[in-house]
Amino acid sequence: MGDFYRQTQDEVLKEFKTVIAEGLSEKEAEERLLSCGKNELIEKKRKSLLQILFNQIKEVMVLILIVAAIVSIFLGEYVDGAVIFVIVVLNTILGFWQEVKAENAMAALKKLSVPFVRVRRDGTIREIAASGLVPGDIVIVETGNIVPADARLISSPHLRVRESTLTGESVPVEKHTDPLPGRAPIGDRKNMIYMGTIVTYGRGEAVVTATGMNTELGKIATMLGDVEEEQTPLQKRLARLGGVLAASALVLVIIVSAISLLRGEDRLTMFMTSISMAVAAIPEGLPAVVTIALALGARSMLKKKSLIRNLPSVETLGSVTVICSDKTGTLTQNRMTVTGIVVREQTYSIEEAVTKEKEGGGTTVSLFLAGGILCNDAVLAAGIGNGEDSEAENAGLIGDPTEGALIAAAAKIGLDKKELEHDLPRVAELPFDSGRKRMTTVHVPADELSEKTRRLIGLCPDYKKGMYIAFTKGSVDGLMQISKKAVRDGSIEELSDDARRNILLENERMAKNGIRVLGVACRMLDRTSFDRPDRYEEDLVFIGMAGMLDPVRPEAAEAVALCRRAGIRPVMITGDHPLTALHIARQLGITDADSCVTGEELSSMNFIDLEHVVGEVSVYARVSPEHKMKLIDALQSAHHIVAMTGDGVNDAPALKSADIGVSMGITGTDVAKQSSDMVLLDDNFATLVSAVKEGRTIYDNIKKFITYILTGNFGEILVMLFGPLLGMPLPLVPTQILWINLVTDGAPAIALGYERTEKDTMRRPPYGPDESLFARGVGARILWAGGLIAFLSLAAGYFFFLRGSDVDTWRTVVFTTLTFCQMMYVMAVRSFKESVFRLNPLSNPVLLLSVLSTIGLQMMLVYVPFFQEIFRTAPLSWFQLFVCCAAGLIVVAAVELEKLFLRYIQKKMNR
């Protein structure tokens, strides 16, 4: 598609072989429809339900569980086999449901299509189905219309279009028809209108330049369909873990089989031993425990205004290294606010203006705001803007946000728009024009006026009874060209060259800080002047100017600082003006630089240059959807885990491509929400940072219970491996192993998911995406702790074996010692650094209850005759039970010594 915004109207009309007055003929339109296709978004072929189901079953851990279930049933352990199958089914259903939901993003995008549109064909205006539009058609749009296709404007009287679906910025764009020099991002193409955007004011005619999948919205649809789903870091880690466990199980079966053959044991014993070892090596409950931990985290996040749509992404949050955030509504409050009012070289904040009004009123600031809300087409809902509820200040706004900001500011000093309009009704106007960059309204005082209005009229320069009052609002540099005087507290002064220069310098200073500036002027009109609209904007008296900005969220700066302490780099990516973006970014501490990269600059970069830029630059302005995708690709290629926030249709491909897509719950479109992994219910950046903290906590807890489970399993393996080498029969029977894996490992491991955030969670860098679950000492801890548990269990059993205890008794000692050691170990690994004696046992009542319950169940297996038969246990004496308990306490002591050593090393490194 050509750069039609750079071409003149005649060049565009010539290229599409159409004329304004006639439009296309029906015959020509039909021929173009056949060659170009319908003006519709085409949905990429979806995965079948069977494909989605197969993707869930082919996971390594799931396949291992299926094998374990089959083995259990083969051994006659039907209950255990059934439990494992239930775990597999639940995991499969959950994953299947999530992937089906993820396929709905394109369906939401198609809802933006327009059913009917007004078009000129064969010289007449008619209404046709928007799907029948073709390039070259002349379309007519007006206030309230959704733009049906991409088009070059050929007529645009007072036209304003909200392009938030493409740019993310909610302030409407003023349109014109002049060609633009050079290349420009979508947000700056003011002579173009785009499919899916909304006309908020005025009307226009345009020649269609692109339809269907060739539109900017169509490009987004294409990018959305091309994004490939990738596994989360946790899914990758668990897949690798599953492979390690499967290989370990196979190796153990071979080793045990070889030992059994060398000892001359019969084949049935050899088979039973091998199968028992394989069962011991596979943590059957691990996928269920991980899923439950993620679900607990998702529930916790929901309480903190974060809705998780994709469960594995809960943990991914903890691995995030870069947060790419939109500006409007996420880092800022998404409401234009008057930050200051300048009247003749003196600046007043709204708070100062309120104080001045209470002290006596009748100030130039009052006159400025009165003019600002009379020369104003916006409306605020009743009760809004009185300063009592700042969050809702622009919530009821109908109209331009900057005009709404003036109404809200005036309300704070007691000026009510409805009351002023009643006392000073509008009798004439010059509407806003993008060429003049201003609007003028003319008012006549009513017969009966409130005291407040009389006081304001008294401030108007040279006012006499029977005269009309004209207020002009617009750009300050434009007003300076038509103003000869200035007003201050009721007196009028000539605008000297110095005064004019100072006003323009202050206007420039605010503009450089990204502040939107509006000036207000006035003049009195007699009857003769009132009949001459061409003279309304002559010889004006300048009153003052106001700076307006979408203020930062108060909690956002603290959240940015927290990110930096946690080793996470916040990056702002916005469609707004570079100056505004930089001002907000500096306020929040995202950057201290004086420059940012624009979308135009990104377009000219190759991937190597871009990789270098993303490592240095933290602010990007005037970006388009493809730029966001390029930035995410560059960050991911640098091995970053990227979280991306967004609310518009334009954000959908980036949300889907990022490791964590975060959409806005209040301002977010359906397309954005369907493409995301997570929804911020309050649209707040601080909430996202809080979710990252929760994600880190969840990953830490996952590491804890993986450590706990695998330590126990490694201990079981060593017991089963070395028991026969000591001349003992099988130290554990398969039912006992399954009991440990599903019950003893299960409930306490799940309870570790309730552990609270540790002190240093947000004071350390995120874990690398390729980091193994066995990194940071986890693998070594599993080996030595598992070895200690195995040694203590075998030593206790072997002691009673040598003393002549029957096989069920000493086997029960091994079984119970393993259980007690694991229960003590799970309490000890609530923290890898903090001493268990400093942790309040009641801070995780679920864990305490699960440990006590598991010990109680173990005692039931040992002392209840019914269970003795099932699990082949025997009642233990007090001495035997004491030995089992003592072994557990030794495990706690050993873990505490390791923590003490680690704290000593850490302290030494920090010196």
Short mmCIF file of N, CA, C and O in Angstrom, two decimals, residues 784-867:
data_model
loop_
_atom_site.label_atom_id
_atom_site.label_comp_id
_atom_site.label_asym_id
_atom_site.label_seq_id
_atom_site.Cartn_x
_atom_site.Cartn_y
_atom_site.Cartn_z
N TRP A 784 22.17 -34.18 49.03
CA TRP A 784 22.66 -34.45 50.39
C TRP A 784 21.52 -34.71 51.36
O TRP A 784 21.62 -35.58 52.24
N ALA A 785 20.42 -33.98 51.21
CA ALA A 785 19.29 -34.19 52.12
C ALA A 785 18.62 -35.53 51.85
O ALA A 785 18.25 -36.26 52.78
N GLY A 786 18.48 -35.87 50.55
CA GLY A 786 17.92 -37.18 50.20
C GLY A 786 18.80 -38.30 50.70
O GLY A 786 18.32 -39.32 51.21
N GLY A 787 20.14 -38.09 50.56
CA GLY A 787 21.08 -39.10 51.06
C GLY A 787 20.99 -39.25 52.57
O GLY A 787 21.03 -40.38 53.10
N LEU A 788 20.83 -38.13 53.29
CA LEU A 788 20.72 -38.19 54.75
C LEU A 788 19.45 -38.91 55.17
O LEU A 788 19.47 -39.77 56.08
N ILE A 789 18.32 -38.58 54.50
CA ILE A 789 17.05 -39.23 54.82
C ILE A 789 17.14 -40.73 54.57
O ILE A 789 16.66 -41.56 55.37
N ALA A 790 17.75 -41.09 53.44
CA ALA A 790 17.91 -42.53 53.12
C ALA A 790 18.79 -43.22 54.16
O ALA A 790 18.47 -44.33 54.62
N PHE A 791 19.90 -42.58 54.52
CA PHE A 791 20.81 -43.17 55.51
C PHE A 791 20.10 -43.39 56.85
O PHE A 791 20.20 -44.46 57.46
N LEU A 792 19.38 -42.38 57.33
CA LEU A 792 18.69 -42.49 58.61
C LEU A 792 17.62 -43.57 58.58
O LEU A 792 17.45 -44.35 59.52
N SER A 793 16.87 -43.61 57.45
CA SER A 793 15.79 -44.60 57.33
C SER A 793 16.34 -46.02 57.27
O SER A 793 15.84 -46.94 57.95
N LEU A 794 17.39 -46.21 56.43
CA LEU A 794 17.99 -47.55 56.32
C LEU A 794 18.69 -47.96 57.62
O LEU A 794 18.60 -49.11 58.05
N ALA A 795 19.36 -46.97 58.25
CA ALA A 795 20.06 -47.28 59.51
C ALA A 795 19.08 -47.73 60.58
O ALA A 795 19.34 -48.71 61.31
N ALA A 796 17.93 -47.03 60.67
CA ALA A 796 16.93 -47.42 61.67
C ALA A 796 16.37 -48.81 61.37
O ALA A 796 16.28 -49.67 62.27
N GLY A 797 16.05 -49.04 60.10
CA GLY A 797 15.50 -50.35 59.72
C GLY A 797 16.52 -51.46 59.88
O GLY A 797 16.20 -52.56 60.35
N TYR A 798 17.77 -51.17 59.47
CA TYR A 798 18.81 -52.18 59.53
C TYR A 798 19.13 -52.56 60.98
O TYR A 798 19.44 -53.71 61.28
N PHE A 799 19.04 -51.56 61.88
CA PHE A 799 19.28 -51.82 63.30
C PHE A 799 18.32 -52.87 63.82
O PHE A 799 18.72 -53.85 64.49
N PHE A 800 17.05 -52.71 63.50
CA PHE A 800 16.05 -53.68 63.98
C PHE A 800 16.08 -54.97 63.16
O PHE A 800 15.72 -56.04 63.65
N PHE A 801 16.54 -54.89 61.91
CA PHE A 801 16.71 -56.08 61.07
C PHE A 801 17.78 -56.99 61.69
O PHE A 801 17.60 -58.21 61.78
N LEU A 802 18.89 -56.37 62.14
CA LEU A 802 19.96 -57.15 62.76
C LEU A 802 19.55 -57.72 64.11
O LEU A 802 20.08 -58.74 64.54
N ARG A 803 18.61 -57.04 64.78
CA ARG A 803 18.16 -57.51 66.10
C ARG A 803 17.10 -58.59 65.98
O ARG A 803 16.55 -59.05 66.98
N GLY A 804 16.79 -58.99 64.73
CA GLY A 804 15.89 -60.12 64.53
C GLY A 804 14.42 -59.77 64.43
O GLY A 804 13.57 -60.68 64.52
N SER A 805 14.10 -58.49 64.27
CA SER A 805 12.68 -58.13 64.11
C SER A 805 12.15 -58.76 62.83
O SER A 805 12.88 -58.94 61.84
N ASP A 806 10.84 -59.06 62.83
CA ASP A 806 10.25 -59.65 61.62
C ASP A 806 10.23 -58.60 60.51
O ASP A 806 10.33 -57.40 60.75
N VAL A 807 10.06 -59.09 59.29
CA VAL A 807 10.18 -58.23 58.11
C VAL A 807 9.18 -57.08 58.13
O VAL A 807 9.50 -55.95 57.77
N ASP A 808 7.90 -57.34 58.55
CA ASP A 808 6.90 -56.27 58.58
C ASP A 808 7.27 -55.18 59.58
O ASP A 808 7.00 -54.00 59.35
N THR A 809 7.90 -55.58 60.69
CA THR A 809 8.23 -54.60 61.73
C THR A 809 9.36 -53.68 61.28
O THR A 809 9.24 -52.45 61.33
N TRP A 810 10.51 -54.27 60.88
CA TRP A 810 11.61 -53.38 60.48
C TRP A 810 11.28 -52.60 59.21
O TRP A 810 11.75 -51.47 59.01
N ARG A 811 10.45 -53.20 58.33
CA ARG A 811 10.01 -52.48 57.12
C ARG A 811 9.14 -51.28 57.53
O ARG A 811 9.21 -50.19 56.94
N THR A 812 8.30 -51.48 58.57
CA THR A 812 7.47 -50.37 59.07
C THR A 812 8.33 -49.28 59.67
O THR A 812 8.01 -48.08 59.54
N VAL A 813 9.43 -49.66 60.32
CA VAL A 813 10.37 -48.67 60.85
C VAL A 813 10.95 -47.82 59.71
O VAL A 813 11.01 -46.59 59.79
N VAL A 814 11.36 -48.48 58.62
CA VAL A 814 11.89 -47.75 57.45
C VAL A 814 10.82 -46.81 56.88
O VAL A 814 11.07 -45.62 56.61
N PHE A 815 9.61 -47.35 56.70
CA PHE A 815 8.47 -46.62 56.15
C PHE A 815 8.16 -45.39 57.01
O PHE A 815 8.01 -44.26 56.52
N THR A 816 8.08 -45.56 58.32
CA THR A 816 7.72 -44.48 59.24
C THR A 816 8.84 -43.46 59.37
O THR A 816 8.59 -42.25 59.43
N THR A 817 10.09 -43.95 59.39
CA THR A 817 11.22 -43.01 59.46
C THR A 817 11.26 -42.12 58.22
O THR A 817 11.49 -40.90 58.32
N LEU A 818 11.04 -42.72 57.06
CA LEU A 818 10.98 -41.93 55.82
C LEU A 818 9.91 -40.85 55.92
O LEU A 818 10.13 -39.68 55.57
N THR A 819 8.74 -41.23 56.44
CA THR A 819 7.62 -40.28 56.56
C THR A 819 7.95 -39.17 57.54
O THR A 819 7.77 -37.98 57.23
N PHE A 820 8.44 -39.54 58.72
CA PHE A 820 8.77 -38.53 59.74
C PHE A 820 9.87 -37.59 59.26
O PHE A 820 9.82 -36.38 59.50
N CYS A 821 10.90 -38.16 58.61
CA CYS A 821 11.99 -37.33 58.09
C CYS A 821 11.47 -36.32 57.07
O CYS A 821 11.88 -35.15 57.07
N GLN A 822 10.56 -36.77 56.22
CA GLN A 822 10.02 -35.86 55.22
C GLN A 822 9.14 -34.79 55.86
O GLN A 822 9.13 -33.64 55.42
N MET A 823 8.39 -35.14 56.89
CA MET A 823 7.56 -34.15 57.57
C MET A 823 8.43 -33.08 58.25
O MET A 823 8.10 -31.89 58.23
N MET A 824 9.51 -33.50 58.86
CA MET A 824 10.41 -32.53 59.48
C MET A 824 11.13 -31.70 58.41
O MET A 824 11.36 -30.50 58.58
N TYR A 825 11.46 -32.35 57.30
CA TYR A 825 12.14 -31.65 56.22
C TYR A 825 11.25 -30.57 55.60
O TYR A 825 11.72 -29.47 55.29
N VAL A 826 9.97 -30.86 55.41
CA VAL A 826 9.06 -29.88 54.80
C VAL A 826 8.91 -28.66 55.69
O VAL A 826 8.76 -27.53 55.21
N MET A 827 8.95 -28.84 57.00
CA MET A 827 8.89 -27.69 57.91
C MET A 827 10.20 -26.88 57.82
O MET A 827 10.18 -25.65 57.91
N ALA A 828 11.30 -27.58 57.62
CA ALA A 828 12.60 -26.91 57.58
C ALA A 828 12.80 -26.10 56.30
O ALA A 828 13.49 -25.08 56.30
N VAL A 829 12.21 -26.57 55.16
CA VAL A 829 12.43 -25.87 53.88
C VAL A 829 11.34 -24.86 53.57
O VAL A 829 11.17 -24.45 52.43
N ARG A 830 10.61 -24.41 54.59
CA ARG A 830 9.67 -23.29 54.39
C ARG A 830 10.43 -22.07 53.89
O ARG A 830 9.88 -21.22 53.20
N SER A 831 11.70 -21.99 54.25
CA SER A 831 12.59 -20.96 53.73
C SER A 831 13.95 -21.59 53.53
O SER A 831 14.39 -22.40 54.34
N PHE A 832 14.62 -21.22 52.41
CA PHE A 832 15.95 -21.74 52.14
C PHE A 832 17.03 -20.96 52.88
O PHE A 832 18.18 -21.36 52.92
N LYS A 833 16.64 -19.80 53.47
CA LYS A 833 17.63 -18.95 54.15
C LYS A 833 17.27 -18.72 55.61
O LYS A 833 18.13 -18.77 56.48
N GLU A 834 16.00 -18.42 55.88
CA GLU A 834 15.57 -18.08 57.23
C GLU A 834 15.46 -19.33 58.10
O GLU A 834 14.98 -20.37 57.64
N SER A 835 15.88 -19.22 59.35
CA SER A 835 15.79 -20.35 60.27
C SER A 835 14.34 -20.70 60.55
O SER A 835 13.49 -19.81 60.70
N VAL A 836 14.05 -21.99 60.60
CA VAL A 836 12.69 -22.44 60.88
C VAL A 836 12.23 -21.97 62.25
O VAL A 836 11.04 -21.78 62.49
N PHE A 837 13.17 -21.74 63.16
CA PHE A 837 12.81 -21.32 64.52
C PHE A 837 12.44 -19.84 64.58
O PHE A 837 11.93 -19.36 65.58
N ARG A 838 12.73 -19.10 63.49
CA ARG A 838 12.31 -17.70 63.41
C ARG A 838 10.98 -17.55 62.66
O ARG A 838 10.42 -16.45 62.62
N LEU A 839 10.52 -18.62 62.05
CA LEU A 839 9.26 -18.58 61.31
C LEU A 839 8.12 -18.98 62.21
O LEU A 839 8.19 -20.01 62.89
N ASN A 840 7.08 -18.18 62.20
CA ASN A 840 5.89 -18.49 63.01
C ASN A 840 5.18 -19.71 62.41
O ASN A 840 4.74 -19.64 61.26
N PRO A 841 5.07 -20.83 63.14
CA PRO A 841 4.41 -22.02 62.56
C PRO A 841 2.95 -21.76 62.19
O PRO A 841 2.41 -22.43 61.32
N LEU A 842 2.35 -20.74 62.84
CA LEU A 842 0.95 -20.42 62.54
C LEU A 842 0.80 -19.49 61.34
O LEU A 842 -0.32 -19.21 60.92
N SER A 843 1.94 -19.01 60.80
CA SER A 843 1.84 -18.15 59.61
C SER A 843 1.44 -18.95 58.38
O SER A 843 1.00 -18.39 57.38
N ASN A 844 1.62 -20.27 58.43
CA ASN A 844 1.13 -21.16 57.37
C ASN A 844 0.37 -22.29 58.05
O ASN A 844 0.87 -23.42 58.17
N PRO A 845 -0.85 -22.00 58.52
CA PRO A 845 -1.61 -23.03 59.24
C PRO A 845 -1.94 -24.25 58.38
O PRO A 845 -2.10 -25.35 58.90
N VAL A 846 -2.01 -24.04 57.06
CA VAL A 846 -2.32 -25.16 56.16
C VAL A 846 -1.20 -26.19 56.20
O VAL A 846 -1.44 -27.40 56.25
N LEU A 847 0.05 -25.71 56.20
CA LEU A 847 1.19 -26.62 56.26
C LEU A 847 1.22 -27.35 57.60
O LEU A 847 1.43 -28.57 57.65
N LEU A 848 1.04 -26.61 58.68
CA LEU A 848 1.06 -27.23 60.00
C LEU A 848 -0.01 -28.31 60.11
O LEU A 848 0.25 -29.42 60.61
N LEU A 849 -1.20 -28.00 59.62
CA LEU A 849 -2.30 -28.96 59.66
C LEU A 849 -2.00 -30.19 58.80
O LEU A 849 -2.27 -31.33 59.19
N SER A 850 -1.41 -29.96 57.60
CA SER A 850 -1.12 -31.09 56.70
C SER A 850 -0.05 -32.00 57.29
O SER A 850 -0.14 -33.22 57.15
N VAL A 851 0.96 -31.41 57.96
CA VAL A 851 2.02 -32.22 58.58
C VAL A 851 1.43 -33.06 59.71
O VAL A 851 1.69 -34.28 59.80
N LEU A 852 0.64 -32.42 60.57
CA LEU A 852 0.03 -33.14 61.68
C LEU A 852 -0.93 -34.22 61.17
O LEU A 852 -0.97 -35.34 61.71
N SER A 853 -1.67 -33.90 60.10
CA SER A 853 -2.62 -34.89 59.52
C SER A 853 -1.87 -36.07 58.93
O SER A 853 -2.29 -37.23 59.09
N THR A 854 -0.77 -35.78 58.22
CA THR A 854 0.01 -36.86 57.60
C THR A 854 0.61 -37.77 58.66
O THR A 854 0.61 -39.00 58.50
N ILE A 855 1.13 -37.18 59.74
CA ILE A 855 1.66 -37.99 60.84
C ILE A 855 0.55 -38.84 61.45
O ILE A 855 0.74 -40.04 61.75
N GLY A 856 -0.62 -38.22 61.60
CA GLY A 856 -1.77 -38.97 62.14
C GLY A 856 -2.17 -40.13 61.24
O GLY A 856 -2.45 -41.24 61.72
N LEU A 857 -2.18 -39.89 59.93
CA LEU A 857 -2.51 -40.95 58.98
C LEU A 857 -1.47 -42.06 59.01
O LEU A 857 -1.79 -43.25 58.90
N GLN A 858 -0.20 -41.67 59.17
CA GLN A 858 0.87 -42.66 59.26
C GLN A 858 0.67 -43.55 60.48
O GLN A 858 0.85 -44.78 60.41
N MET A 859 0.28 -42.94 61.60
CA MET A 859 0.03 -43.72 62.81
C MET A 859 -1.16 -44.67 62.61
O MET A 859 -1.18 -45.79 63.13
N MET A 860 -2.13 -44.20 61.82
CA MET A 860 -3.28 -45.05 61.51
C MET A 860 -2.85 -46.27 60.71
O MET A 860 -3.29 -47.40 60.96
N LEU A 861 -1.95 -46.06 59.75
CA LEU A 861 -1.45 -47.18 58.95
C LEU A 861 -0.65 -48.17 59.80
O LEU A 861 -0.65 -49.37 59.52
N VAL A 862 0.02 -47.65 60.85
CA VAL A 862 0.87 -48.49 61.70
C VAL A 862 0.07 -49.26 62.74
O VAL A 862 0.36 -50.43 63.02
N TYR A 863 -0.98 -48.63 63.27
CA TYR A 863 -1.64 -49.23 64.43
C TYR A 863 -3.06 -49.75 64.17
O TYR A 863 -3.60 -50.46 65.01
N VAL A 864 -3.68 -49.41 63.04
CA VAL A 864 -5.04 -49.91 62.75
C VAL A 864 -4.91 -51.22 61.95
O VAL A 864 -4.32 -51.21 60.86
N PRO A 865 -5.47 -52.31 62.46
CA PRO A 865 -5.32 -53.62 61.80
C PRO A 865 -5.76 -53.63 60.34
O PRO A 865 -5.10 -54.26 59.50
N PHE A 866 -6.85 -52.94 60.01
CA PHE A 866 -7.36 -52.94 58.63
C PHE A 866 -6.29 -52.45 57.67
O PHE A 866 -6.04 -53.03 56.61
N PHE A 867 -5.64 -51.32 58.02
CA PHE A 867 -4.61 -50.74 57.16
C PHE A 867 -3.30 -51.51 57.23
O PHE A 867 -2.50 -51.47 56.28
#
